[in-house]
Coordinates of C-alpha atoms in Angstrom, one line a residue:
Chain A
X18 CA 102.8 117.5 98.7
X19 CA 102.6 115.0 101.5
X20 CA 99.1 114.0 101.0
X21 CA 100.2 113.5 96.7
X22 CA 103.0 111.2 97.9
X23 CA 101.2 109.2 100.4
X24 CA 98.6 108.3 98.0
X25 CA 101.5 107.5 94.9
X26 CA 103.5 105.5 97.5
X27 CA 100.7 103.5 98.4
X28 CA 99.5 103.2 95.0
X29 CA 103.0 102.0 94.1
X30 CA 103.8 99.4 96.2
X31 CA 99.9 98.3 96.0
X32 CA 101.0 97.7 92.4
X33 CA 103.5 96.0 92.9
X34 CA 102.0 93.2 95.8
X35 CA 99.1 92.5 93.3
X36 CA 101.6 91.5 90.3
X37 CA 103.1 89.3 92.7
X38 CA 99.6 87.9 93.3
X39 CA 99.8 88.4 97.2
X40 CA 95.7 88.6 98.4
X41 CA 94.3 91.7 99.7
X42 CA 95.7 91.6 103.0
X43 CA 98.8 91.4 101.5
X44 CA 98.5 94.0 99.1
X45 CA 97.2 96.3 101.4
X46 CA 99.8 95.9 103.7
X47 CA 102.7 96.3 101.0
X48 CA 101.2 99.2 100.2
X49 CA 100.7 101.2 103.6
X50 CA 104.5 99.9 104.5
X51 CA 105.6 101.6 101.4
X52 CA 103.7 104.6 102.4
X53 CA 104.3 104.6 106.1
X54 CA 107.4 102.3 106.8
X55 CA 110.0 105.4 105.7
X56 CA 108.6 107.8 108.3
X57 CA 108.3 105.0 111.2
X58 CA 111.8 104.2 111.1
X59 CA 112.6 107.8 111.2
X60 CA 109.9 108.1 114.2
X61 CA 112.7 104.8 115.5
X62 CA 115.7 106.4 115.0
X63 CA 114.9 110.0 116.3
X64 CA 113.2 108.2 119.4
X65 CA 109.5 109.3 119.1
X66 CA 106.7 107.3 118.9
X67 CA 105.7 106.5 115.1
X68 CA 103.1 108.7 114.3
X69 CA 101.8 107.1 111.4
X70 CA 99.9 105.1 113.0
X71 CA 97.7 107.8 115.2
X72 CA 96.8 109.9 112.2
X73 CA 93.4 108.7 111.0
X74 CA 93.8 111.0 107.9
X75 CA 97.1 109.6 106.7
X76 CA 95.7 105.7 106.8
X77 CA 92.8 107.1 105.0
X78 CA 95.3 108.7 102.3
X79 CA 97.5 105.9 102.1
X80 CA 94.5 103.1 101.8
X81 CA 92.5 105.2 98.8
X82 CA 96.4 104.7 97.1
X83 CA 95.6 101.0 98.1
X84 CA 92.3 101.2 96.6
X85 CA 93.4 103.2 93.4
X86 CA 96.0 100.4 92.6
X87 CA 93.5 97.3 93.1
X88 CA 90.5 100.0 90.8
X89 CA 93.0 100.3 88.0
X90 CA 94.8 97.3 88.0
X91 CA 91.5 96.1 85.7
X92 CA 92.6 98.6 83.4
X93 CA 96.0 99.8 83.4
X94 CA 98.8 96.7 83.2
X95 CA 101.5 98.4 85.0
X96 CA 99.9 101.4 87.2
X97 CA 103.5 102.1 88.8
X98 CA 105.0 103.1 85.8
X99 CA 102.4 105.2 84.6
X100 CA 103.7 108.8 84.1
X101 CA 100.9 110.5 86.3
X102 CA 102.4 108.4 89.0
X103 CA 105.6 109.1 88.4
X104 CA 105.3 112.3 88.8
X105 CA 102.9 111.8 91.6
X106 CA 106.0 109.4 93.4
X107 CA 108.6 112.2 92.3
X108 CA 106.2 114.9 94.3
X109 CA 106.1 112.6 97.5
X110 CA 110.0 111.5 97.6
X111 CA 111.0 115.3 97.9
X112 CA 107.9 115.8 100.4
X113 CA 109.2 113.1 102.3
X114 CA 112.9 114.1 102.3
X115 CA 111.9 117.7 103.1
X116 CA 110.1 116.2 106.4
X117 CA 113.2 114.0 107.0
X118 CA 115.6 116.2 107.0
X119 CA 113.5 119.2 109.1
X120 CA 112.8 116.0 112.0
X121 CA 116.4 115.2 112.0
X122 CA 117.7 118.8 112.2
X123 CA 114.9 119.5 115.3
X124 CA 116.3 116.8 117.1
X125 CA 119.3 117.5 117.1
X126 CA 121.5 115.3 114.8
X127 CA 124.7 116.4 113.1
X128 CA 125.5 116.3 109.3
X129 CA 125.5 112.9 107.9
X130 CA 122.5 111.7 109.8
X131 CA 120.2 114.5 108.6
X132 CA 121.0 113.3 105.1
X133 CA 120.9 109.5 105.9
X134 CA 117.6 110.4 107.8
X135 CA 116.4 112.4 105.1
X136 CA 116.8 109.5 102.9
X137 CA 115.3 106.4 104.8
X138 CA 112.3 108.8 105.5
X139 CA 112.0 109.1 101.2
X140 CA 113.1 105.6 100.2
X141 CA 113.0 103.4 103.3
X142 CA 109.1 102.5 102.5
X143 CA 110.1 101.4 99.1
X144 CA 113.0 99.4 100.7
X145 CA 110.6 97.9 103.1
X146 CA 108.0 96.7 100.4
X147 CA 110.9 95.3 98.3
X148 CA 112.3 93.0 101.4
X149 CA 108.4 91.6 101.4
X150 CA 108.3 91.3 98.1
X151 CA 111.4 88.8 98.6
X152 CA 113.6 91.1 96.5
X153 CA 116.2 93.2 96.9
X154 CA 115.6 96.8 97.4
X155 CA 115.6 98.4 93.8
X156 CA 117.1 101.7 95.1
X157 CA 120.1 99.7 95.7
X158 CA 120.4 98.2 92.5
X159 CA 119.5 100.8 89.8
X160 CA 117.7 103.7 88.9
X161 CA 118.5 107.5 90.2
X162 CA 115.7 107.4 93.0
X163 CA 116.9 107.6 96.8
X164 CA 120.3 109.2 95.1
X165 CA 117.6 112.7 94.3
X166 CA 116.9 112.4 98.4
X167 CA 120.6 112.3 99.3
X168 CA 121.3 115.5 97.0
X169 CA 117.8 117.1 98.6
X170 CA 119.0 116.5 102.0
X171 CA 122.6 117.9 101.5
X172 CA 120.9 120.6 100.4
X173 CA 119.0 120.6 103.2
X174 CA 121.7 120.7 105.9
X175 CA 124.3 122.8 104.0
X176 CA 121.5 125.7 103.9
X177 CA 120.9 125.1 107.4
X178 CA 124.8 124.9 108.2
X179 CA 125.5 128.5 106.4
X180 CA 122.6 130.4 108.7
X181 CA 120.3 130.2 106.0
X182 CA 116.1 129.5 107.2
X183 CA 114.5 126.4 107.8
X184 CA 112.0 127.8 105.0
X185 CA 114.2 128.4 102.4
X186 CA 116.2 124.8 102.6
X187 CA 113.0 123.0 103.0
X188 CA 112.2 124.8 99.7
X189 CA 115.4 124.2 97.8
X190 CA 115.2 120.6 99.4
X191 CA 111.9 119.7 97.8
X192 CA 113.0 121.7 94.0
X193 CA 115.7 119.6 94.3
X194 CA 114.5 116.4 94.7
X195 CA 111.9 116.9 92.1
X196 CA 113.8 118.2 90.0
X197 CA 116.5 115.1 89.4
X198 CA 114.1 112.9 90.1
X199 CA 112.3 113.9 86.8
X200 CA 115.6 114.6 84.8
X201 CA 116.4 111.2 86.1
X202 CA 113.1 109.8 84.9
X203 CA 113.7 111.8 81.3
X204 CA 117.2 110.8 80.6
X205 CA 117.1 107.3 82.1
X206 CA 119.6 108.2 84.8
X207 CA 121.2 105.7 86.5
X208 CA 124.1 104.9 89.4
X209 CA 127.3 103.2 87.8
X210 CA 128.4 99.8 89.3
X211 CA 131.5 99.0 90.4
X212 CA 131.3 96.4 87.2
X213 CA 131.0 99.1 85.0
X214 CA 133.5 101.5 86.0
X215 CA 135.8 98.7 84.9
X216 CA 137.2 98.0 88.7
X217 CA 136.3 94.8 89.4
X218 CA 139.2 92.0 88.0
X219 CA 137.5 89.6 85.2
Chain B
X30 CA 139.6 97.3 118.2
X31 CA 136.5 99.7 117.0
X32 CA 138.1 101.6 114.4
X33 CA 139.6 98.1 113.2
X34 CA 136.1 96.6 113.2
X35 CA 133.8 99.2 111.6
X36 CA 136.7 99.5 108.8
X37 CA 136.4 95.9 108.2
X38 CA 132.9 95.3 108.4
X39 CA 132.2 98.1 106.2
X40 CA 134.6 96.2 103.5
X41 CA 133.1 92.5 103.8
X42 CA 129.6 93.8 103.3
X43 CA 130.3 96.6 99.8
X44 CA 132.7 94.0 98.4
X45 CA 129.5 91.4 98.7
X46 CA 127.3 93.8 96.9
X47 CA 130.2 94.7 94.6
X48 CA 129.8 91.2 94.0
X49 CA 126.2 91.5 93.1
X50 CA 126.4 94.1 90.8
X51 CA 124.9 96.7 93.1
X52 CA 125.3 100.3 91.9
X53 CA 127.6 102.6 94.1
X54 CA 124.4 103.9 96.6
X55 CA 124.1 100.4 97.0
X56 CA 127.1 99.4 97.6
X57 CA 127.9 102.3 100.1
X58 CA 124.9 101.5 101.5
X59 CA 125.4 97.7 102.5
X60 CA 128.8 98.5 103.6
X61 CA 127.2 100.9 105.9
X62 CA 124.3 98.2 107.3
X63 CA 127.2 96.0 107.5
X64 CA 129.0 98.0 110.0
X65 CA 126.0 100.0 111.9
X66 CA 122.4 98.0 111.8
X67 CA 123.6 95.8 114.5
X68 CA 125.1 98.9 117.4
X69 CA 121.7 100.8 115.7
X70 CA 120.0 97.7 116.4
X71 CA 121.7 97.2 120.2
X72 CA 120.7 101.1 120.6
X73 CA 116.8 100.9 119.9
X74 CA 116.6 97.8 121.9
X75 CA 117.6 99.4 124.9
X76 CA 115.8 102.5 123.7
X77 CA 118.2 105.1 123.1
X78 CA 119.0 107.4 119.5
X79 CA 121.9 105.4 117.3
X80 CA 124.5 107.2 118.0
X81 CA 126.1 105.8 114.8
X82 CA 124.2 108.6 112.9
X83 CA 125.6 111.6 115.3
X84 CA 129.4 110.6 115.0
X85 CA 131.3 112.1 112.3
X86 CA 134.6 109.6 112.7
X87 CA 132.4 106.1 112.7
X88 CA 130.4 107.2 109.7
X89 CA 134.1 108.3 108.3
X90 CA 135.7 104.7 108.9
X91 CA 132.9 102.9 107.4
X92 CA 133.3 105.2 104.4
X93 CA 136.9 103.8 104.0
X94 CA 135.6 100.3 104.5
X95 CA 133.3 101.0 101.4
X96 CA 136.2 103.2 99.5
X97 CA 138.8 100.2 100.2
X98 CA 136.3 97.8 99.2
X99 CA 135.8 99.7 95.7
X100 CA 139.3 100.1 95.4
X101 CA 140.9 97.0 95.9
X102 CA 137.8 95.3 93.7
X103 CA 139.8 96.0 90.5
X104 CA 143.4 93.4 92.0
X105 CA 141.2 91.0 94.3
X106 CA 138.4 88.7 93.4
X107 CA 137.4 88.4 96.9
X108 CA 138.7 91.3 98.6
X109 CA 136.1 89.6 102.2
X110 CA 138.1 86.5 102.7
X111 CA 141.5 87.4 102.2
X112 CA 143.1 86.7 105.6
X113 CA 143.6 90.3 106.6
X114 CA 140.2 91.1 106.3
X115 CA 138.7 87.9 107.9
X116 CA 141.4 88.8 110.8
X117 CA 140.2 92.0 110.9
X118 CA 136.9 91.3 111.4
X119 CA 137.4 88.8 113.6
X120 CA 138.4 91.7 116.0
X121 CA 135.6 94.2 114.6
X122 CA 133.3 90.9 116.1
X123 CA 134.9 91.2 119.4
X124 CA 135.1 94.8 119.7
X125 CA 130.9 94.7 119.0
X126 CA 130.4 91.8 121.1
X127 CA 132.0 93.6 123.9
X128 CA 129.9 96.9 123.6
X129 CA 127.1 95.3 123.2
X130 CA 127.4 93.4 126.6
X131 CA 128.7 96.4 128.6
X132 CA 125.8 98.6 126.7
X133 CA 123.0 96.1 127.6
X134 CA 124.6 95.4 131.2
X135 CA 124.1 99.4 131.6
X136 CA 120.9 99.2 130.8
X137 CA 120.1 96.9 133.6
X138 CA 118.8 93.9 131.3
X139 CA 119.5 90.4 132.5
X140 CA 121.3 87.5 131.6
X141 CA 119.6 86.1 128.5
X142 CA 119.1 90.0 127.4
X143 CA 123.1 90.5 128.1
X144 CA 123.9 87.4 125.7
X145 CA 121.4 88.1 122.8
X146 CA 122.3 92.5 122.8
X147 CA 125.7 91.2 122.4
X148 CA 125.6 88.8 119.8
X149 CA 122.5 91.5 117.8
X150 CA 125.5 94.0 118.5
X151 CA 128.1 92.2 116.7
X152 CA 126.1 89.8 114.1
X153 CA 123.4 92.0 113.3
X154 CA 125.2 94.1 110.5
X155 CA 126.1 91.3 108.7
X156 CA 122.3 89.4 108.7
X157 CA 120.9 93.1 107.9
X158 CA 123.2 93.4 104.8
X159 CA 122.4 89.6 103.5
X160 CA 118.6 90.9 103.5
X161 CA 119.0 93.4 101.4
X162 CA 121.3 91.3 99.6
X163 CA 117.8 89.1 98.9
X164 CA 119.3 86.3 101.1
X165 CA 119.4 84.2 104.3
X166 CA 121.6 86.0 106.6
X167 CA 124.9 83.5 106.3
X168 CA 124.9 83.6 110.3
X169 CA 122.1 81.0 110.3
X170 CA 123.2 78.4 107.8
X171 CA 126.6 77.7 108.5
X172 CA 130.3 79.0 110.0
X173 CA 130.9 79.2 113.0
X174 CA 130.1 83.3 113.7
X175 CA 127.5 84.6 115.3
X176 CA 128.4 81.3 118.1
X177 CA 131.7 83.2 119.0
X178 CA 129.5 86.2 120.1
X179 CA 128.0 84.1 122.0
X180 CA 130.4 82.7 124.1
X181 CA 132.0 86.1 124.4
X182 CA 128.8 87.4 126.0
X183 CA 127.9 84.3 127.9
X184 CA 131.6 85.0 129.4
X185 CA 131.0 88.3 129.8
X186 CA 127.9 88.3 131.7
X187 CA 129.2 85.2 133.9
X188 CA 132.2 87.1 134.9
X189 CA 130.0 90.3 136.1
X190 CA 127.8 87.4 137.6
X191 CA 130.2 86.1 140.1
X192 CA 131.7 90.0 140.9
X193 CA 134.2 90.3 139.0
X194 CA 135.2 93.7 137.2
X195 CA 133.7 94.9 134.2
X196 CA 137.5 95.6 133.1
X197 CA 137.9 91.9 133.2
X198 CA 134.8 91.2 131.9
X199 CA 135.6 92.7 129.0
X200 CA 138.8 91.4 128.6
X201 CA 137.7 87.9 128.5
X202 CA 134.7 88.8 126.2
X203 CA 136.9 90.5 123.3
X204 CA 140.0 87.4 124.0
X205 CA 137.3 84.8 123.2
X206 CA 135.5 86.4 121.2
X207 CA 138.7 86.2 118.5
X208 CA 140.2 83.3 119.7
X209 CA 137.2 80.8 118.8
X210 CA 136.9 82.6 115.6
X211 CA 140.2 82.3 114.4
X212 CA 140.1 78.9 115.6
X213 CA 137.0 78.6 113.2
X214 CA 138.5 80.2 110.6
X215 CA 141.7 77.8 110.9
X216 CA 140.1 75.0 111.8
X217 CA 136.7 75.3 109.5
X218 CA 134.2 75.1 112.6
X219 CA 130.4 74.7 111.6
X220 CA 127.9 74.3 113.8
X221 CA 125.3 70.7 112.9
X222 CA 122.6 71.1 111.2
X223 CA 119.3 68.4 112.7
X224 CA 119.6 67.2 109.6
X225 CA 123.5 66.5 109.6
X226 CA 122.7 64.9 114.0
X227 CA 120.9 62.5 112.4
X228 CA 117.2 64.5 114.0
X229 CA 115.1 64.3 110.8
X230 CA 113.1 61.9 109.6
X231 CA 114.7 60.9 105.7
Chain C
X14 CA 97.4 81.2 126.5
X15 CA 101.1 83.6 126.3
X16 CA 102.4 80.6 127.1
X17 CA 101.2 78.1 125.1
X18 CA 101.4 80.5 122.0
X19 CA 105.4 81.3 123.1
X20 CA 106.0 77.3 122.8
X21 CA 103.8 77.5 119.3
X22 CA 105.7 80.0 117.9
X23 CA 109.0 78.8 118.5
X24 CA 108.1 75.4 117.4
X25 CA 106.6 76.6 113.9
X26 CA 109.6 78.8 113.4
X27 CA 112.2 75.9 114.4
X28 CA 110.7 73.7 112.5
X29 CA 111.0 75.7 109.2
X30 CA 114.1 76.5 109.9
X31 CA 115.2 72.9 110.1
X32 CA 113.6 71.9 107.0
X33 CA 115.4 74.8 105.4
X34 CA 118.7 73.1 106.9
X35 CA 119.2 75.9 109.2
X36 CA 122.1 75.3 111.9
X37 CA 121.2 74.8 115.4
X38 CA 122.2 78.5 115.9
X39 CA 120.0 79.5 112.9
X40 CA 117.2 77.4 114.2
X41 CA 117.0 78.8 117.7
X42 CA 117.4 82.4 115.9
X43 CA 114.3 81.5 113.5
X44 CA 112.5 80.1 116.6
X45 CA 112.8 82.8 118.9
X46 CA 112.5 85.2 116.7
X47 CA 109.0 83.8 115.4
X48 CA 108.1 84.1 119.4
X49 CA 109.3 87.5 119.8
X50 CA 109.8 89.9 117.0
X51 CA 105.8 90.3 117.1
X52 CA 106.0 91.6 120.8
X53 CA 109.3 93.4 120.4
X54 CA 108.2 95.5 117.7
X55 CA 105.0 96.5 119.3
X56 CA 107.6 97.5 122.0
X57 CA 109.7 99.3 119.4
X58 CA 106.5 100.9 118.2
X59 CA 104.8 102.4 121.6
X60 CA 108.7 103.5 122.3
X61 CA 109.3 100.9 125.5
X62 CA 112.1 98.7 126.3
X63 CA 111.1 95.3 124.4
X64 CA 110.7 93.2 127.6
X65 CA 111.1 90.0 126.3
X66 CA 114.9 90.0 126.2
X67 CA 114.3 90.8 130.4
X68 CA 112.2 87.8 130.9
X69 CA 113.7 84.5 131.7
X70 CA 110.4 82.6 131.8
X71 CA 109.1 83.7 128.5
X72 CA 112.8 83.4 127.1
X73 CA 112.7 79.6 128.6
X74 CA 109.3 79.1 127.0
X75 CA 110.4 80.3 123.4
X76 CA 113.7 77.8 124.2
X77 CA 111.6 74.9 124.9
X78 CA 109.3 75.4 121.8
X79 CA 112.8 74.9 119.7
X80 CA 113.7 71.9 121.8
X81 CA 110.6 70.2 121.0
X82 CA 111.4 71.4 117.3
X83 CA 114.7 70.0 117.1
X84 CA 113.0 66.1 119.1
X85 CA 110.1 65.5 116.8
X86 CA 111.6 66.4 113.7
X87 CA 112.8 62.9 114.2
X88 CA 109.1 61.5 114.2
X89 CA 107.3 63.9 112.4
X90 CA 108.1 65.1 109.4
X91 CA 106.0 68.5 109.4
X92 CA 105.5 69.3 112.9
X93 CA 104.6 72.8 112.1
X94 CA 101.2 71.2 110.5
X95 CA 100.1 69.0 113.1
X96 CA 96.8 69.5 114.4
X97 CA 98.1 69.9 118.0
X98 CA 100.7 72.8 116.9
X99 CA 97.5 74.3 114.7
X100 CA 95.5 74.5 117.5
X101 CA 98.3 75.8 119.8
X102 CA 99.4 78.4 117.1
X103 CA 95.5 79.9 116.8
X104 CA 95.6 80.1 121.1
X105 CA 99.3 82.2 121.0
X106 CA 97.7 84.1 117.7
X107 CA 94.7 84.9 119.8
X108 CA 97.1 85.8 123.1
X109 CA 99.1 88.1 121.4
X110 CA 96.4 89.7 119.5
X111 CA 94.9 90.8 122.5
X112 CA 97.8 91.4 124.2
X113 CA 98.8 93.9 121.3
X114 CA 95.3 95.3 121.6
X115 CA 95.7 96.2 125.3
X116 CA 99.2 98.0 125.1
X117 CA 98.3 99.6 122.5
X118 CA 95.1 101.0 123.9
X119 CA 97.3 101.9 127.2
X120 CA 100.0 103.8 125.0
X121 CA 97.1 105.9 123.5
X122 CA 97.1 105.4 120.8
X123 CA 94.1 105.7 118.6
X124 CA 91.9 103.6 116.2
X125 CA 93.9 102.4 113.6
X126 CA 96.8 102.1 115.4
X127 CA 95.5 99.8 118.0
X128 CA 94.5 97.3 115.2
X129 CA 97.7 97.4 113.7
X130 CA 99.9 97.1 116.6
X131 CA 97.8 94.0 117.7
X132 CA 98.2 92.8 114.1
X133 CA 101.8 93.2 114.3
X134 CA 102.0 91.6 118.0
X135 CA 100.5 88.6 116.3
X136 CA 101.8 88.0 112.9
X137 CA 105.0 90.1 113.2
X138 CA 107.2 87.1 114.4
X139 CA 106.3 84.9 111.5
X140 CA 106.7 87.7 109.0
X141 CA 110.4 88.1 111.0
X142 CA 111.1 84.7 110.5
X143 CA 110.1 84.5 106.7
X144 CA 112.6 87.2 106.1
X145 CA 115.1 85.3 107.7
X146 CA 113.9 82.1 105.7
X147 CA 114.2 84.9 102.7
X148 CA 110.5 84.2 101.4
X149 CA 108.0 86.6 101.4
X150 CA 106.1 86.8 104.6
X151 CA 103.2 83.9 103.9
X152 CA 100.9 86.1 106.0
X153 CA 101.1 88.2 103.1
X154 CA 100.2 85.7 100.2
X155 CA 97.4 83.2 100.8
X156 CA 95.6 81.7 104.1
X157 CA 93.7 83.2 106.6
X158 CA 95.9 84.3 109.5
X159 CA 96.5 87.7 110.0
X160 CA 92.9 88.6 109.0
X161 CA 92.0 86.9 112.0
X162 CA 94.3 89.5 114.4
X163 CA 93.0 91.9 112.3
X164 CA 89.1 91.3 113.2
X165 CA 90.0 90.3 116.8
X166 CA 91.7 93.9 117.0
X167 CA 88.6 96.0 115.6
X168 CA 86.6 94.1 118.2
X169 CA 88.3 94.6 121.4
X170 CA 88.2 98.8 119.6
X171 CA 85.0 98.9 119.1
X172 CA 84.3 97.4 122.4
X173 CA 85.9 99.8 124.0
X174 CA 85.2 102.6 122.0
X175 CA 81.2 102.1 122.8
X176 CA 82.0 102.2 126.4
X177 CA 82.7 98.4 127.0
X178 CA 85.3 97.2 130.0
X179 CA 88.7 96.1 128.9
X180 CA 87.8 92.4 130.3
X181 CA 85.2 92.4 127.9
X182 CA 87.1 93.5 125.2
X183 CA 89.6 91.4 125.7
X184 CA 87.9 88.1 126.0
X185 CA 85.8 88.7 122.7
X186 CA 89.0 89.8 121.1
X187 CA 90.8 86.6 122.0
X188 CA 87.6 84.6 121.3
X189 CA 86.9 86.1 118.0
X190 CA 90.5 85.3 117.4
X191 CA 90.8 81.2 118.1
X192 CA 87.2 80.9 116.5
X193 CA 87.8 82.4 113.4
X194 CA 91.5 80.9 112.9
X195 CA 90.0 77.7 113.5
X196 CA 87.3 77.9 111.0
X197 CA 89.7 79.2 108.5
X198 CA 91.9 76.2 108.9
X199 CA 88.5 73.6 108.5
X200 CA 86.8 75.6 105.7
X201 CA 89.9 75.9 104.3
X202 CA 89.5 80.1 103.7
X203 CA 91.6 82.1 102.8
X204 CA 91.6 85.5 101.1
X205 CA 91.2 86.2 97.5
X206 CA 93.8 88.0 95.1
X207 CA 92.9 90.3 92.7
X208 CA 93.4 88.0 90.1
X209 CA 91.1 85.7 91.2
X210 CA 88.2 89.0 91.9
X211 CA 89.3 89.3 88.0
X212 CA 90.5 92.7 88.6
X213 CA 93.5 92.6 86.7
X214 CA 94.3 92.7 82.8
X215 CA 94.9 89.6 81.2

C-alpha cells in the first residue's frame, strides 16, 4: 500500500507543478515533497531523523511517480484526476495514516496527537506542494480528503485505547480511510463552511 | 495569561479563515496553527517533541478559540478586532513571548537566539496561518506586532544579562510585551517601510 | 566563502523584501531568513540544534547583508541583480552546498540524502523567503540555481563514494558549484518545462 501511494502522491503533485509550467527541477521537487514532506514532518515532530531521505527505494518510488506524471502528461490532460489515480491516492492516504498513527502511538503521544499526526503524515505532503504552488492548501478549502485521515486515525487510537491490537486498528484504520475516501470521491463529499451553515452575518 | 492566549489566538486565526470561506477542517485547522506552530516551532528549534500535541487542556482551549470563533461569526463581522479579542491577544503575545525566552534561555542559546525563540514563540502562529491563508504573514508588512515580542525578549534576555532573576525577567518581558501593544493598538504604531524613510530610489 | 554568501543572502532577501514594501521588521525577517532557513533546516533534518540562532558572528553577517539592503536601495534600484551581489550569491550557493554535503555525509546519511540536504542548505533560504514574499519558490520555476547545488552535491558523493578525501570532495563540490552558476547566469540557461519538451497536450 505504501509503495501504491508513494508513486500516486508523486504522480499527483508532479501533475500538478507541470500545469503550473514550473521546469523539471521544479516539478520533480513538487512532486517528492508531496510524496515525502507528510512523513518528514512526522519524522520532526516525533523527534527522529526523517527517514525519507536514507531510503534509496522510496526516492526511487516516488521519482518513477515523477516520471509517470511528466510520460503521460503528453497524453492524458489532467493525470491527477484520472480515476486510476484516484484510487491509487485513496490507497496511499490510508497507508500513510495507518503509519502515522502506529509512529505516534510507539512514541508515546496521547489521543489528539496520534490523530493530528496521523493526519499531517496523510495530507501534510499535499499541503506542502500547495504552499509551493502559491496556493492555499486544498484540504483546507474543500473536498472530503485529510477529513477520511482524521476518522482513520480516531479509529486508530480508540482501538488502541479499548485493549484492542496494534493489527487489528491498523486494519480498520486503513478500511476506513479508503473507504470514505472513495464514498467521498462517488458522492462528491464535501466539508460545510461556516458560510453555508448560514452563521456568518451578511 | 496562557489559557487567555491560546483561546484568543485560536479565535483571530478561524475567524480569518471563516473569512475566507474555508470549510470547518480548515478553519479548525488555522485556528490551531494560529495558536501552536509558533511554541511547536520554539520546541523543534531547541530540539525537543511539541508538547502542544501531548496536552489534552491546550489542544481543548484552542478548540474553544475555534468553537467561539464559529459561533460568534453569525452576530460579528469581525469577531479578530473587536477590542476584547485584540486585548486578549495582546496578553496570549506576552504570555508566548515570555515562554519562549525562559524555554530558549534553558536551552543555553545566547542572546540573539533568546530574542528570535521569543518572538518565533509568540509571532509564529500567526505568520504560519497567513501561509496557508495563501498570504504574506501580516507580521511583515505593517502593525506594530511581532516588534513588541521583541522588546519583551530583548528585555528579558538583558535582565538575565546583568543577574537579575528569571522571576523578574519575566515580569518585565510579559509587562512590555502588552504595554507597547496596547499602545500600538491605541495609538496605531507601524513600523517604516524604506520606501516610506525616503531609502528607495523613485 | 560562508561569509560572503551570509552577506549575499541577506542582501538578496532584503532587497525583495523592500521592493515588496516590506517593513523594516519584515525586511530583516525576509533577509535573515534567506541566510538561514537553508542551514537551519538541514539542522532540523540531521535532528541537531540549528546553530545559527547560537552564533553571533554569522547572525552579525546576515544583519549587515540587510543593512547594506536597506543603503543602496537608495542608489540602486535592483541590488539583488547586480553583478557584484551575482557573483557573491554563486560563492554563498557554492559554500553552503558544500557545507550541506559535509554534514550530511557526517550524519550518515546515505546517497540521496546527502544531495538533497546540500540542495536544501543552498536553495532552502530563498525558497523560505519566497513563501514569505507569498510567490512560488523561483528555484522552482525557471533559471539555473538549484541545479547547480544539485550537481555540486552528486560530485562531492561520488567523490567520496569512490574512495576520494573529503578535501577533495569538497573543493570540486564548491568549484563545480561557482562554475556552473556562473555560466548559467552568462549563457543565460535555464531548465526546460515540459511544455517547452512538448510533452504536454495542447
Amino acid at each position: 500500500m505504501n509503495t501504491v501511494g508513494l508513486v500516486a502522491f508523486a504522480l499527483v503533485g508532479a501533475t500538478k507543478a507541470i500545469r503550473e509550467e514550473f521546469d523539471l527541477f521544479g516539478v520533480t521537487v513538487v512532486g517528492l515533497a508531496t510524496a515525502f514532506a507528510g512523513g518528514m514532518t512526522r519524522d520532526l515532530l516525533v523527534n527522529r531523523i526523517p527517514l525519507a531521505l536514507s531510503t534509496p527505494t522510496e526516492i526511487a518510488l516516488g521519482l518513477l511517480g515523477v516520471g509517470l506524471a511528466v510520460g503521460v502528461s503528453a497524453t492524458l490532460e489532467s493525470a491527477d484526476t484520472h480515476p486510476v489515480t484516484q484510487f491509487s491516492d485513496a490507497i496511499g492516504l490510508a497507508a500513510f495514516t495507518t503509519t502515522g498513527a502506529i509512529v505516534a502511538t510507539q512514541a508515546g503521544i496521547p489521543a489528539f496527537g496520534v490523530v493530528a499526526i496521523a493526519t499531517i503524515n496523510a495530507a501534510g505532503g499535499g499541503a506542502v506542494a500547495d504552499i509551493l504552488l502559491d496556493r492555499s492548501p486544498f484540504i483546507l478549502l474543500d473536498d472530503f480528503y485529510a477529513s477520511c485521515a482524521v476518522l482513520g486515525g480516531s479509529a486508530y487510537w480508540m482501538i488502541v485505547a479499548v485493549g484492542g491490537a496494534n493489527g487489528t486498528a491498523a486494519a480498520v484504520c486503513a478500511a476506513m480511510v479508503v473507504g470514505t475516501r472513495i464514498a467521498a470521491l462517488i458522492y462528491g463529499w464535501s466539508l460545510p463552511t461556516a458560510q453555508v451553515l448560514g452563521l456568518t452575518r451578511e
